[in-house]
Amino acid sequence: MRVYVPTTLTALAAAHSGGALEQSAAYAVTPALREWYVSDDLEELEYAALNRAAQSSLRLLAAEPAAPRRRVVVALDIADSAVKPFPGDEYQDQASLGRVVLAGPVKLAKAAAVHADVSDGDVVADVAAAVEAVAAADAGDQDAQFTVDGAEDHDLLWFATQEIAALLARPA
């Protein structure tokens, strides 16, 4: 199963040196996400799961003020048995659509790719503004949601696993 693990550059650096991602929350193509997105195209569904993980990365950045303001998502191929449903996904709770729980730490060696923001000024500024607004957006503030959506205007770039060290070495 392909899962998308939201993280930060700081946590990715720790996983790169330690060998495992400690994050237990991930996103995948779940039955509820399929029903909500109303598509049979697996690529579209995986892109939706990736975007859900990118939104979750904003929340991780809000909890980690010292982390560079760049969203990071690690795409992993893992056994179905290593993934558990997230309570709420089956009820189509909008906040948890596509969310799954990983059974334990996942080796970074299982990563298929890393998706991350570049350190371009506009991207970093929009992501930083979204990080500041995400709590208010979650509480229903429409103006804050507009700011959060502004970060989604920037696609995450794809990095091969061999490029993780170079990604981490880029200026914040």
XYZ file of C-alpha atoms in Angstrom:
172
model
C 0.000 0.000 0.000
C 1.259 3.507 -0.794
C 1.011 5.847 2.178
C 1.893 9.507 2.462
C 3.500 10.525 5.740
C 3.382 14.228 6.617
C 6.528 15.503 8.264
C 8.885 18.474 8.532
C 12.435 18.986 7.320
C 13.617 18.667 10.927
C 11.904 15.290 11.364
C 13.093 14.156 7.926
C 16.677 14.978 8.955
C 16.241 12.894 12.121
C 14.814 10.012 10.085
C 17.626 10.307 7.555
C 20.267 9.954 10.246
C 18.306 7.475 12.385
C 16.838 5.395 9.594
C 13.150 5.526 10.598
C 10.195 7.908 10.513
C 8.606 8.121 13.936
C 5.378 9.663 12.633
C 2.344 7.390 13.124
C -0.196 9.417 11.136
C -0.289 8.936 7.390
C -2.700 9.279 4.477
C -3.695 6.718 1.885
C -6.441 5.870 -0.566
C -9.062 4.637 1.886
C -12.624 3.593 1.055
C -13.928 6.845 2.546
C -11.508 8.936 0.459
C -12.590 7.015 -2.657
C -16.242 7.686 -1.911
C -15.681 11.351 -1.070
C -13.491 12.026 -4.124
C -15.775 10.039 -6.439
C -13.076 8.789 -8.766
C -11.763 5.448 -9.916
C -8.476 6.938 -11.148
C -5.813 5.717 -8.711
C -3.408 8.528 -9.634
C -6.048 11.152 -8.822
C -6.872 9.430 -5.544
C -3.201 9.187 -4.564
C -2.772 12.878 -5.396
C -5.716 13.654 -3.100
C -4.083 11.599 -0.303
C -0.780 13.418 -0.918
C -2.560 16.778 -0.604
C -4.220 15.673 2.646
C -0.755 14.811 3.983
C 0.581 18.205 2.857
C -2.227 19.887 4.816
C -1.266 17.814 7.841
C 2.353 18.904 7.403
C 1.173 22.487 8.004
C -0.144 21.430 11.421
C 3.175 19.764 12.249
C 4.976 22.974 11.272
C 2.652 24.970 13.554
C 3.701 22.718 16.442
C 7.396 23.097 15.564
C 8.187 26.850 15.393
C 11.911 26.328 14.695
C 11.349 24.093 11.646
C 11.885 25.616 8.205
C 8.558 26.657 6.720
C 8.383 24.008 4.020
C 5.855 21.187 3.798
C 7.307 17.697 3.489
C 5.553 14.416 2.668
C 7.279 11.040 2.437
C 5.675 8.497 0.090
C 6.171 4.927 1.304
C 5.197 1.522 -0.001
C 4.429 -0.686 2.987
C 2.535 -3.873 3.729
C -1.213 -3.511 4.244
C -0.764 -5.155 7.649
C 1.395 -2.191 8.766
C -1.555 0.187 8.290
C -4.605 0.507 10.527
C -7.750 2.529 9.848
C -8.046 5.873 11.612
C -11.194 6.167 13.746
C -13.423 8.660 11.971
C -12.387 7.870 8.414
C -15.276 5.459 8.002
C -17.689 8.229 9.084
C -16.299 10.539 6.403
C -15.181 13.110 8.934
C -13.767 15.757 6.583
C -10.728 16.323 8.821
C -9.705 12.665 8.760
C -10.548 11.589 5.208
C -7.812 9.287 3.979
C -6.023 9.238 7.309
C -4.522 5.963 8.499
C -2.354 4.944 11.429
C 0.986 3.252 10.921
C 1.578 0.259 13.187
C 5.014 1.551 14.160
C 8.049 3.440 12.944
C 8.722 2.954 9.255
C 12.199 2.596 7.796
C 13.085 5.491 5.559
C 14.632 2.886 3.244
C 11.052 1.946 2.275
C 10.463 5.453 0.918
C 9.490 5.653 -2.725
C 9.988 9.434 -2.865
C 9.863 12.647 -0.892
C 7.614 15.545 -1.842
C 8.610 18.958 -0.501
C 8.325 22.680 -1.017
C 11.290 24.433 -2.548
C 12.943 27.277 -0.675
C 11.585 29.862 -3.110
C 10.606 33.140 -1.411
C 6.950 33.052 -2.490
C 6.494 29.436 -1.444
C 8.116 29.921 1.963
C 6.102 33.103 2.592
C 2.808 31.435 1.639
C 3.565 28.319 3.708
C 4.599 30.464 6.711
C 1.333 32.421 6.451
C -0.632 29.163 6.171
C 1.112 27.762 9.259
C 0.067 30.855 11.227
C -3.525 30.579 9.954
C -4.104 26.811 10.130
C -5.516 26.737 13.687
C -8.015 29.489 12.889
C -8.928 27.751 9.616
C -9.543 24.516 11.508
C -11.869 26.479 13.792
C -13.919 27.648 10.794
C -12.412 31.068 9.989
C -12.976 31.517 6.234
C -10.279 34.193 5.841
C -7.753 31.914 7.518
C -8.877 29.060 5.242
C -8.183 31.290 2.241
C -4.634 31.801 3.545
C -4.172 28.058 4.090
C -5.464 27.368 0.582
C -2.802 29.789 -0.699
C -0.112 27.277 0.289
C -1.903 24.634 -1.765
C -1.409 26.790 -4.856
C 2.210 25.596 -4.742
C 2.763 22.003 -5.785
C 5.218 19.960 -3.798
C 8.247 18.939 -5.813
C 9.217 15.297 -6.185
C 12.610 14.169 -4.866
C 14.127 10.719 -5.281
C 15.256 9.070 -2.062
C 18.858 9.517 -3.204
C 18.235 13.289 -3.126
C 17.200 13.472 0.549
C 20.648 14.621 1.691
C 20.677 17.377 -0.964
C 17.124 18.395 -0.009
C 18.153 18.689 3.623
C 21.228 20.726 2.663
C 19.159 23.345 0.778
C 18.835 26.720 2.499
C 15.731 27.055 4.639
